[in-house]
Coordinates of C-alpha atoms in Angstrom, one line a residue:
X944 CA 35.1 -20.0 8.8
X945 CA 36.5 -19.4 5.3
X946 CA 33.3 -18.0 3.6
X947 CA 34.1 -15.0 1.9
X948 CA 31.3 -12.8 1.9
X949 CA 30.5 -10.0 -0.3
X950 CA 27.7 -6.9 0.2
X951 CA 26.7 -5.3 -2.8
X952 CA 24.9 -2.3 -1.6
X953 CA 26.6 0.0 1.2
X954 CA 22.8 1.6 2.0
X955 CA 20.8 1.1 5.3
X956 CA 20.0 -2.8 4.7
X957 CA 23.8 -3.4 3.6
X958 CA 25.2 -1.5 6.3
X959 CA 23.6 -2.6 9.3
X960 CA 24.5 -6.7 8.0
X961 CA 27.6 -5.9 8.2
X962 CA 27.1 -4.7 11.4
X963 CA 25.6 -7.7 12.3
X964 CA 27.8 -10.0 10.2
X965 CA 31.0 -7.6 11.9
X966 CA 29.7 -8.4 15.5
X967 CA 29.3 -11.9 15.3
X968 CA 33.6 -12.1 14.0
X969 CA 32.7 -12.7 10.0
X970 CA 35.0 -11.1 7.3
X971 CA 32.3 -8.6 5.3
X972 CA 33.5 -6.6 2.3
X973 CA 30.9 -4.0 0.8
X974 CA 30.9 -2.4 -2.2
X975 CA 28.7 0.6 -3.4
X976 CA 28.5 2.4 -6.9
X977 CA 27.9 5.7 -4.6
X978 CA 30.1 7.7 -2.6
X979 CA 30.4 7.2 1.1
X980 CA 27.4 9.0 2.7
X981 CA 29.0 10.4 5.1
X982 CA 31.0 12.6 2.4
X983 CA 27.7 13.4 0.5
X984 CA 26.3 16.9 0.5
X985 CA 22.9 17.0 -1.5
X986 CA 22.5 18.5 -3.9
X987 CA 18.7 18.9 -4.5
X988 CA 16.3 19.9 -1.7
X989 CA 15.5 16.8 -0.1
X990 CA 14.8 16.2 3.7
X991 CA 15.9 12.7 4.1
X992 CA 13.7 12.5 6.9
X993 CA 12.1 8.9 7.6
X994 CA 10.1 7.4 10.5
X995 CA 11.5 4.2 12.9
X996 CA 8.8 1.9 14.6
X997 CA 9.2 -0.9 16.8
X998 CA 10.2 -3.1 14.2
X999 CA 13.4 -0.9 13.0
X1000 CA 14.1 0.1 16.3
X1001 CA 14.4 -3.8 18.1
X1002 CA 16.8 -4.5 14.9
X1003 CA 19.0 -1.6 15.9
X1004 CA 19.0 -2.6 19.2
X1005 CA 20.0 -5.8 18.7
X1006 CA 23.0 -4.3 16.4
X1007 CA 24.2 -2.3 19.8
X1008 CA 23.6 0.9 17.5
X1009 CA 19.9 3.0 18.8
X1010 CA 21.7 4.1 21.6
X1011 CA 23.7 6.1 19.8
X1012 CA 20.6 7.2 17.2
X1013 CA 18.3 7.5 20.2
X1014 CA 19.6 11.6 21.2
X1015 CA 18.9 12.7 17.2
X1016 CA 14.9 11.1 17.5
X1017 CA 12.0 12.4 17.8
X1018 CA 9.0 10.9 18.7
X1019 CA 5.2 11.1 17.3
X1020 CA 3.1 9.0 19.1
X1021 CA -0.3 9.7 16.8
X1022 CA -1.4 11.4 13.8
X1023 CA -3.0 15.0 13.5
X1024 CA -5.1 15.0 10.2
X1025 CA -6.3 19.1 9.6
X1026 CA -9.8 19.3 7.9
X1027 CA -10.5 22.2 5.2
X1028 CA -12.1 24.1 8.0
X1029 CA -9.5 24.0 10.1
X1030 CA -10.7 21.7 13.0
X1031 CA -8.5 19.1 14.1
X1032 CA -8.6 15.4 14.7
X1033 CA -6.0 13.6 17.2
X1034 CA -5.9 9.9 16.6
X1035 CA -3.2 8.4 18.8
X1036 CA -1.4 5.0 17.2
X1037 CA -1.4 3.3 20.5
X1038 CA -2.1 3.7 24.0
X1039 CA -0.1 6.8 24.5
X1040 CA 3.3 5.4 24.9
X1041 CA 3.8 3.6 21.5
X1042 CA 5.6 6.3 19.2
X1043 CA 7.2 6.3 15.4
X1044 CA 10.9 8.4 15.7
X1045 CA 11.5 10.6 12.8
X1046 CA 15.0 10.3 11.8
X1047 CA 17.5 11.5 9.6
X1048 CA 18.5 9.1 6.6
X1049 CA 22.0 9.9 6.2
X1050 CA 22.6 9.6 10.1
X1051 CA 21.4 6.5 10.6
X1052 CA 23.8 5.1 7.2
X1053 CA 26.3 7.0 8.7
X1054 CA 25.7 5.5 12.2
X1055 CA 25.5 2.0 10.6
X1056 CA 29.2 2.5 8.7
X1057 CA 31.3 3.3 11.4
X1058 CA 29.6 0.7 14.0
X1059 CA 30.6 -2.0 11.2
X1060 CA 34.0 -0.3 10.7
X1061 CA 34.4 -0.4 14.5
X1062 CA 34.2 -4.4 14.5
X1063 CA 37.5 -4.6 12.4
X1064 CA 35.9 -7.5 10.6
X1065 CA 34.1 -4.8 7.9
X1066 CA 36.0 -3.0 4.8
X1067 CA 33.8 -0.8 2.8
X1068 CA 34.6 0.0 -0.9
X1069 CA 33.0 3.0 -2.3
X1070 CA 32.7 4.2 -6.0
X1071 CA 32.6 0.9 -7.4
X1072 CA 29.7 -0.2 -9.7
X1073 CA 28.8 -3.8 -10.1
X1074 CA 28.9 -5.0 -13.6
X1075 CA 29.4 -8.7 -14.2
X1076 CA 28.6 -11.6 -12.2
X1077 CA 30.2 -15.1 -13.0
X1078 CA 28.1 -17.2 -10.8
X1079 CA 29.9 -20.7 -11.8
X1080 CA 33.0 -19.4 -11.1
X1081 CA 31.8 -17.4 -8.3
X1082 CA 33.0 -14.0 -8.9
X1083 CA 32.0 -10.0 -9.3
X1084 CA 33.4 -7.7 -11.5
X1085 CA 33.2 -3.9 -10.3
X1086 CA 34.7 -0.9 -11.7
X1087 CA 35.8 2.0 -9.7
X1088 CA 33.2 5.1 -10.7
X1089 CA 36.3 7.2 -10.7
X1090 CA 39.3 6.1 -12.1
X1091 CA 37.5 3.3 -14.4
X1092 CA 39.9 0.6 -12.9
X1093 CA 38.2 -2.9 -13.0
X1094 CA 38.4 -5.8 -10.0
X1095 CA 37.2 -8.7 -9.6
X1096 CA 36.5 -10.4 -6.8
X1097 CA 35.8 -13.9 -5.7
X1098 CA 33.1 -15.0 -2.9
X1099 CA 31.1 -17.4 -1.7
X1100 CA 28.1 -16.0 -1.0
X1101 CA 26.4 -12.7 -2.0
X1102 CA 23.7 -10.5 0.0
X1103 CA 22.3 -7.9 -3.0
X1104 CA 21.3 -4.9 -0.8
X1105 CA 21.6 -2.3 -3.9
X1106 CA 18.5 -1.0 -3.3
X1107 CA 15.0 -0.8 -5.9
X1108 CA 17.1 -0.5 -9.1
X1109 CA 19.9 -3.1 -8.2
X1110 CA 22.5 -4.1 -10.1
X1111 CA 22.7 -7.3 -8.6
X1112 CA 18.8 -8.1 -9.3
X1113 CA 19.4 -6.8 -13.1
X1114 CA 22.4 -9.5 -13.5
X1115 CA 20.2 -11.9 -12.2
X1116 CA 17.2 -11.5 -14.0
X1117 CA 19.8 -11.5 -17.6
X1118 CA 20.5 -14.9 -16.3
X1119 CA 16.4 -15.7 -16.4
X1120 CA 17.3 -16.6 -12.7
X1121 CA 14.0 -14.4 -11.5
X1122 CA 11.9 -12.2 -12.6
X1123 CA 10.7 -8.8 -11.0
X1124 CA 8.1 -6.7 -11.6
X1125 CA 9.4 -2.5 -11.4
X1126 CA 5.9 -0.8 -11.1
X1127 CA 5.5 2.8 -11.8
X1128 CA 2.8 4.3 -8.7
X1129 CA 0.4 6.7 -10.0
X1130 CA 1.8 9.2 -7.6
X1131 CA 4.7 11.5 -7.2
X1132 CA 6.0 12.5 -4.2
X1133 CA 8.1 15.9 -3.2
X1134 CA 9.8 16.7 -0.1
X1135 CA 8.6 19.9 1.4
X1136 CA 9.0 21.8 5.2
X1137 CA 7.6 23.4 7.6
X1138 CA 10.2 25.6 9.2
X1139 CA 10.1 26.7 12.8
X1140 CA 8.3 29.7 13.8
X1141 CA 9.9 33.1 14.0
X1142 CA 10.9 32.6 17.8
X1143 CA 12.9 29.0 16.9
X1144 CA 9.5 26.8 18.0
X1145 CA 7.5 23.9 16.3
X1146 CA 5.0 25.4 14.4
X1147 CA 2.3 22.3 15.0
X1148 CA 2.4 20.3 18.3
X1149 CA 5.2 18.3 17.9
X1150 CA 4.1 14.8 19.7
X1151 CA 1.6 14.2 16.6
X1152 CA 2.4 13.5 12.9
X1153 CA 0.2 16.2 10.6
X1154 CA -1.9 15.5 7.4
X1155 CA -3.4 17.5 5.3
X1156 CA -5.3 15.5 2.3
X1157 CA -7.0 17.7 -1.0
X1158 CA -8.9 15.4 -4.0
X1159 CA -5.7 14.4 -5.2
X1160 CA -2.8 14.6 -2.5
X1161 CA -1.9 14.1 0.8
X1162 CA 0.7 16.4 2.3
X1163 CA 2.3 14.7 5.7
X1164 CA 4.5 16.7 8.2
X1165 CA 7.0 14.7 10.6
X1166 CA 8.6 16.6 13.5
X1167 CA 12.5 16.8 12.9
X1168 CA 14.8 17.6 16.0
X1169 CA 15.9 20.7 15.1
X1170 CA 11.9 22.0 15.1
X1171 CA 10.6 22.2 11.7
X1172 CA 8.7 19.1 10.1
X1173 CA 10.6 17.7 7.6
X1174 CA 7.7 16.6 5.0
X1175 CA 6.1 15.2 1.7
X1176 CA 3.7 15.7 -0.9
X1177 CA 2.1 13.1 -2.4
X1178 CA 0.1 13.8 -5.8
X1179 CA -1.4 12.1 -8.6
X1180 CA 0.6 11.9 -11.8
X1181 CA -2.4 11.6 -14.0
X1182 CA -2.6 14.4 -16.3
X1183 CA -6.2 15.4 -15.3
X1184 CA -4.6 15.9 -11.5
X1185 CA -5.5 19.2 -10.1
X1186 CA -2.1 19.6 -9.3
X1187 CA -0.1 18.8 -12.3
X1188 CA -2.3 21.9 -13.9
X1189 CA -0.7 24.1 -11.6
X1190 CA 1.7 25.8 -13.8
X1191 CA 3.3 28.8 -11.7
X1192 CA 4.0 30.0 -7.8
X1193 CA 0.3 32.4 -8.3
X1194 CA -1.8 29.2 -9.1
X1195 CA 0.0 27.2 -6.5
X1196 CA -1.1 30.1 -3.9
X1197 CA -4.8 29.7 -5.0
X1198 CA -4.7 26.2 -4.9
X1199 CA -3.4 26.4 -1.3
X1200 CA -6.2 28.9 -1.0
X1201 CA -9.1 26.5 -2.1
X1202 CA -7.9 23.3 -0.6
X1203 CA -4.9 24.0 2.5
X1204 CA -6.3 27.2 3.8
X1205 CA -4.5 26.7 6.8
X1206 CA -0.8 25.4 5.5
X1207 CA 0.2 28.6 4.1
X1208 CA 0.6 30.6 7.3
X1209 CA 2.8 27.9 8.9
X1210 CA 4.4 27.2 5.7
X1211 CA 4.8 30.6 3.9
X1212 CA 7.0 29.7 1.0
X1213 CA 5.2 26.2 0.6
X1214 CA 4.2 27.6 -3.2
X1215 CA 7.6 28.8 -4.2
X1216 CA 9.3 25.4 -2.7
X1217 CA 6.4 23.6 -4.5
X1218 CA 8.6 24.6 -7.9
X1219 CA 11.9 24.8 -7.2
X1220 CA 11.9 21.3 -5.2
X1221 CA 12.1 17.8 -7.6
X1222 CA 9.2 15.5 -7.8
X1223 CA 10.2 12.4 -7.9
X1224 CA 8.2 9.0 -9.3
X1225 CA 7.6 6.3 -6.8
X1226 CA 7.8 3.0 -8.0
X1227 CA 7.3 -0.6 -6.5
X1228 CA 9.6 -3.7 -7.3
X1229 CA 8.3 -7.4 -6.7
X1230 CA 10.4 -10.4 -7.3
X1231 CA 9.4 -14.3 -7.7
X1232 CA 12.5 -15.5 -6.3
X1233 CA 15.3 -13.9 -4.2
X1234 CA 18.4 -16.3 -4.6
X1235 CA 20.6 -18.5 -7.1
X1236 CA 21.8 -21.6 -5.3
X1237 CA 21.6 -20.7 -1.9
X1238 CA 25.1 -18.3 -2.7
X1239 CA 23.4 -15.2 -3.9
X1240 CA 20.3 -13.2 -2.7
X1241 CA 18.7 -10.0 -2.8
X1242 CA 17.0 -8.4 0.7
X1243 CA 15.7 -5.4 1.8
X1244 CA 15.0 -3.1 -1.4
X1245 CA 16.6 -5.0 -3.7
X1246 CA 13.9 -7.6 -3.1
X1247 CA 10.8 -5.6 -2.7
X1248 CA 10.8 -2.2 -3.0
X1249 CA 7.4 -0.3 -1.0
X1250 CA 5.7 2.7 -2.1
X1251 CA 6.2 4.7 1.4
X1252 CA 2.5 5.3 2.4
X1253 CA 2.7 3.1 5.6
X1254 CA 6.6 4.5 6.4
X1255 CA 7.6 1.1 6.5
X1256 CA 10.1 0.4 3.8
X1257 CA 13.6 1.3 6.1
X1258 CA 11.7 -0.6 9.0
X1259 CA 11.0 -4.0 7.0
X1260 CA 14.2 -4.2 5.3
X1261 CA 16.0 -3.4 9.0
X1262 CA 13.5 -6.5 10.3
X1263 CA 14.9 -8.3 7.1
X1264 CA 18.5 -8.1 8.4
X1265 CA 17.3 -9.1 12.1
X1266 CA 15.2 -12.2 10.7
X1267 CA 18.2 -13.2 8.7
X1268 CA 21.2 -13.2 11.3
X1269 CA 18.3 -15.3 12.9
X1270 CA 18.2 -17.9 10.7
X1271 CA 22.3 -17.7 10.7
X1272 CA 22.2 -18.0 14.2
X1273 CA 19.8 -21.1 13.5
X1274 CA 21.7 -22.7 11.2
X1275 CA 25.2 -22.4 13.2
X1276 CA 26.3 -19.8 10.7
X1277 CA 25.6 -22.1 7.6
X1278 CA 24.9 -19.0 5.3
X1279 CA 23.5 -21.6 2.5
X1280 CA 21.0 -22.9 5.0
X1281 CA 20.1 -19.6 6.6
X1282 CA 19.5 -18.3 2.7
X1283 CA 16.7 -20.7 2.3
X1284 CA 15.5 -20.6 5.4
X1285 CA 14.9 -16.6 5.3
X1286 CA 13.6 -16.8 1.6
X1287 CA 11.6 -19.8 2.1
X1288 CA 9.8 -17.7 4.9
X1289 CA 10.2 -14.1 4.6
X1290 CA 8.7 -13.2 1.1
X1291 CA 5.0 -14.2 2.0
X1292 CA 5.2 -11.3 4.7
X1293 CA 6.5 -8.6 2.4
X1294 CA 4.5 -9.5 0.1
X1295 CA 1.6 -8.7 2.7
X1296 CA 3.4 -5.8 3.5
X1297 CA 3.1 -4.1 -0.1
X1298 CA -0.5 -4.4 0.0
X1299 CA -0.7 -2.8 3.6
X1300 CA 1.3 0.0 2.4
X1301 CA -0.9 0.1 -1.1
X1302 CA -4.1 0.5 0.9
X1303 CA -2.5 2.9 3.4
X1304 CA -2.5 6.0 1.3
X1305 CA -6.5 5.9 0.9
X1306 CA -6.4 5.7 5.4
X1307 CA -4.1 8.8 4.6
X1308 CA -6.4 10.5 2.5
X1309 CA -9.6 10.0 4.6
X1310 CA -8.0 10.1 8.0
X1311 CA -9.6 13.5 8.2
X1312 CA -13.4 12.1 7.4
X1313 CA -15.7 11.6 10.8
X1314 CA -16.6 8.2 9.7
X1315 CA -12.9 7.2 9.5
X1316 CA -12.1 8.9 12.9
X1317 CA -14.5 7.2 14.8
X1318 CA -13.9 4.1 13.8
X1319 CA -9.7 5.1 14.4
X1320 CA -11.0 6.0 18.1
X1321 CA -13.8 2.8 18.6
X1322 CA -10.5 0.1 17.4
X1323 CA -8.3 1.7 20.0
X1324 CA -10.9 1.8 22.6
X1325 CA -12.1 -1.5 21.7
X1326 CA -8.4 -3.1 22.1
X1327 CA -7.4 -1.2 25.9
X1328 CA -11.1 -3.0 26.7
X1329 CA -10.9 -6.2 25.0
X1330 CA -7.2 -6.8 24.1
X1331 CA -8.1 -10.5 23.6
X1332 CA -10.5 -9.5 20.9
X1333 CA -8.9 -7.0 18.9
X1334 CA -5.6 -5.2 18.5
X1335 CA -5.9 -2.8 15.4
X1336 CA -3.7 -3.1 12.3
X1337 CA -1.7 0.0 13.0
X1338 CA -0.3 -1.2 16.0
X1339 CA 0.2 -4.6 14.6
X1340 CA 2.7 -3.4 11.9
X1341 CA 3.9 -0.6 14.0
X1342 CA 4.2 -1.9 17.1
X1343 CA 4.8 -5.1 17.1
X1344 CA 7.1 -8.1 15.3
X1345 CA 4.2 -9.9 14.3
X1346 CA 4.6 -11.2 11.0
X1347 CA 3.0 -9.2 8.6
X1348 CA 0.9 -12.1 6.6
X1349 CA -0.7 -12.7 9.8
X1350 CA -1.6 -9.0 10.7
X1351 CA -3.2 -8.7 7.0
X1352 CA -5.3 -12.1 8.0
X1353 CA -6.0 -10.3 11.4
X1354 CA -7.0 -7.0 10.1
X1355 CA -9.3 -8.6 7.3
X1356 CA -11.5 -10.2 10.5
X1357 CA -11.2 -7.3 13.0
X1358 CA -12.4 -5.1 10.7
X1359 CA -16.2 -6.9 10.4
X1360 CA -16.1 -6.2 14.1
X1361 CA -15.5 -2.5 13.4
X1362 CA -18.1 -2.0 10.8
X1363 CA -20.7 -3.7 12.7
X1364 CA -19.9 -1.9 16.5
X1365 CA -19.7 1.5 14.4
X1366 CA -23.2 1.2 12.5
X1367 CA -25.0 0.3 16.4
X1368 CA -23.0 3.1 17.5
X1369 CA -24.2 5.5 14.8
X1370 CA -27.9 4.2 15.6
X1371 CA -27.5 5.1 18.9
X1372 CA -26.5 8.4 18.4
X1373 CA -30.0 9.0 16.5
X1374 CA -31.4 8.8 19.9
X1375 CA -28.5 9.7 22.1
X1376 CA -26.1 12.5 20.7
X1377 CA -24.0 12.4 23.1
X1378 CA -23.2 8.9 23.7
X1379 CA -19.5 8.8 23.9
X1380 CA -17.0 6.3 22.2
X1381 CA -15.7 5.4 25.4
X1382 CA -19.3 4.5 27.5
X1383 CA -20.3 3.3 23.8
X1384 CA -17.8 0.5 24.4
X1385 CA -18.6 -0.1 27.9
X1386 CA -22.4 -0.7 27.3
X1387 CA -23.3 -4.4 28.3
X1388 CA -24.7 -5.3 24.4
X1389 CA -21.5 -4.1 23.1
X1390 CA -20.3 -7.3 25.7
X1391 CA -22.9 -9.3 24.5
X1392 CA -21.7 -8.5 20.6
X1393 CA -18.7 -9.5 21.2
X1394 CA -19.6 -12.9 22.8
X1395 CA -17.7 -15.8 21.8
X1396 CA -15.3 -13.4 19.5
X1397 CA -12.3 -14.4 21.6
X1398 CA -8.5 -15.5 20.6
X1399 CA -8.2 -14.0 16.9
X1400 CA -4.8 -13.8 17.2
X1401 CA -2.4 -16.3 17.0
X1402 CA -1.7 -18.7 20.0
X1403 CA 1.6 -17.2 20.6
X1404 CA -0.2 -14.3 22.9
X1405 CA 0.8 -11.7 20.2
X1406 CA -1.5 -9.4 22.4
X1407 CA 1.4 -8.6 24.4
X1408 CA 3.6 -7.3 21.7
X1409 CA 2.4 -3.8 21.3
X1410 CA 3.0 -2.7 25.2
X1411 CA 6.0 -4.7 25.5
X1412 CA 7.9 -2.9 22.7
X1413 CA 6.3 0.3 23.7
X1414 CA 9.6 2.1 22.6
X1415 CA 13.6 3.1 23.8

């Protein structure tokens, strides 16, 4: 094989290609504008904490690398949402033995590097900035973030994996090759903590993920390892937010007061880290095309950037590097083929997936709500009863490698099913209080409801995903 292939982009997408392209015996050079993170020490107070699902997790596994993430994991197999009051609703995700694994950022990069560096097919090249692309002649000018020295390389193809503000996408776009849309969310986003408890122990049950919403932010909590929850603050940027009039560490403390009551004992210098941590913006990137001539393309960020309010940005872009060794593998290694065959069929799904993760942060926000929770509880019940009928949308993105187009088409039908078996369920209760969710589901009319409502997925008996890929 004598293509010479160049990763722009030494992140989580770029790395674990060349793991893939490493393992299957194909010369990879990366380059990255950054330093390698395994040398970086942050500087600001961020968590780097993220959250692995099935689809993330069967792409490491196929890259021989979650054995060796699997010991720093930990798993949450459901969601804990805290009211005002300080009751608490469980919602599980699954069945009980479907989890998420919170794990650390720079651990799984630095996991990712040295299994590509291991395959002696994979030189990285750090500190070097992209700055001119000659796609006729097929060549990439970078200069070294350092010493200023310029290179040039040649190549025949290019995978852009330089994340939401690529360098890569920019050069393209000069070129009118594609356009992009780089949209500013009305949110902003700061990573917090919860630090263990005085005696070294989780302050919250660990097995659950915890959120806290207010009028204007949600505030969600992931258990880390080590036994605090690494965790982030999502609030509106608008200037009539509650919280951007919060001007000092006293008005934070009444605000906690008047809307988390119950965060400040577990959390005890949430106000002061409220100032001295960075809020960052969150922004969303959308491209119209993804390649020039089959010998360049963007994947993973670099193609579409998520806001993370379904915690499912690292997860697609690791399907994204599964999907396309896929279509490599398809195409005997014809990286020209396999480029069109992965754009051609993967950019409907992410697309889907941005507006999943869109409509996510208003599920975060009312996860709390008793309407919302029983209908959480009637899907779940509904799917262990009638899998055939109904597998809810959490566990279809989570869960599962279903593609995500389809699980938006799914969703949109099961959830006329939802609304209609919660209002019977909610008349009953007028005359039964204490009708259960459970025997709700078992009554015969609910049978009769459902009548005829069979085979809404596809015919590839999806149904089976979710307890398959129950987790490693």
């Amino acid at each position: 094989m004598n293509d010479k292939i160049i990763i722009v982009g030494a992140g989580l997408t770029g790395s674990l290609l060349a793991l893939y392209l490493g393992k299957k015996g194909i010369q990879v050079d990366v380059f990255d504008k950054r330093c390698d993170i395994r040398d970086f020490v942050p500087t600001k107070k961020r968590s780097l904490g993220m959250s692995l699902s099935t689809r993330g997790r069967l792409a490491l596994q196929k890259a021989g690398i979650m054995h060796r993430l699997a010991p720093t994991t930990m798993p949450k197999y459901g969601r804990a949402t805290h009211a005002i009051d300080g009751s608490i609703k469980y919602q599980m995700y699954g069945d009980g033995s479907q989890y998420l694994s919170t794990v650390n950022r720079k651990t799984v990069n630095s996991l990712l590097i040295a299994g590509a560096q291991e395959t002696g097919m994979v030189r990285f090249h750090f500190e070097e900035k992209l700055t001119a692309a000659d796609l006729e002649a097929k060549k990439l000018t970078f200069v070294n973030t350092q010493s200023g020295q310029e290179s040039v390389q040649e190549y025949t193809h290019v995978l852009g994996t330089d994340g939401a503000n690529s360098n890569l996408r920019s050069l393209l776009c000069e070129r009118d090759i594609l356009d992009y849309q780089r949209t500013k969310m009305n949110h902003f986003f700061k990573e917090m903590a919860i630090p263990p408890t005085d005696e070294g122990e989780f302050a919250l049950n660990p097995e659950y993920v915890h959120i806290w919403s207010t009028p204007d932010a949600v505030f969600v909590a992931l258990p880390n390892i080590d036994k605090s929850f690494v965790s982030t603050l999502f609030y509106s940027n608008k200037e009539d937010g509650i919280l951007n009039k919060v001007v000092d560490v006293e008005g934070m403390r009444q605000y906690l007061d008047t809307y988390l009551p119950h965060l400040s004992s577990i959390s005890p210098k949430f106000a002061e880290d409220f100032f001295s941590n960075p809020a960052s913006d969150i922004y969303e990137v959308k491209c119209n095309n993804w390649k020039y001539k089959n010998e360049v393309m963007l994947i993973g960020d670099s193609a579409h950037a998520f806001a993370p309010f379904y915690a499912m940005g690292m997860n697609t872009c690791f399907e994204d590097c599964q999907l396309f060794i896929e279509s490599l593998e398809r195409y005997s290694f014809n990286f020209g083929n396999a480029i069109e065959d992965f754009c051609k069929n993967r950019k409907k799904d992410v697309d889907a997936m941005q507006f999943l993760t869109n409509r996510n942060y208003f599920n975060l926000q009312f996860s709390s709500k008793e309407g919302f929770d029983i209908k959480w509880k009637i899907e779940r019940k509904l799917w262990n009863k009638y899998p055939d009928v109904l597998m809810p949308e959490y566990l279809m993105v989570a869960f599962t490698q279903i593609p995500f187009a389809e699980v938006v088409a799914i969703a949109e039908r099961n959830k006329a099913i939802v609304e209609e078996l919660y209002e019977r369920y909610q008349s009953l209760l007028r005359t039964n209080n204490r009708l259960g969710i459970k025997e709700f589901i078992e009554l015969p009319e609910v049978r009769s409801m459902l009548a005829g409502r069979t085979s809404l997925m596809s015919p590839r008996k999806e149904m089976a995903y979710a307890r398959q890929f129950s987790g490693y």
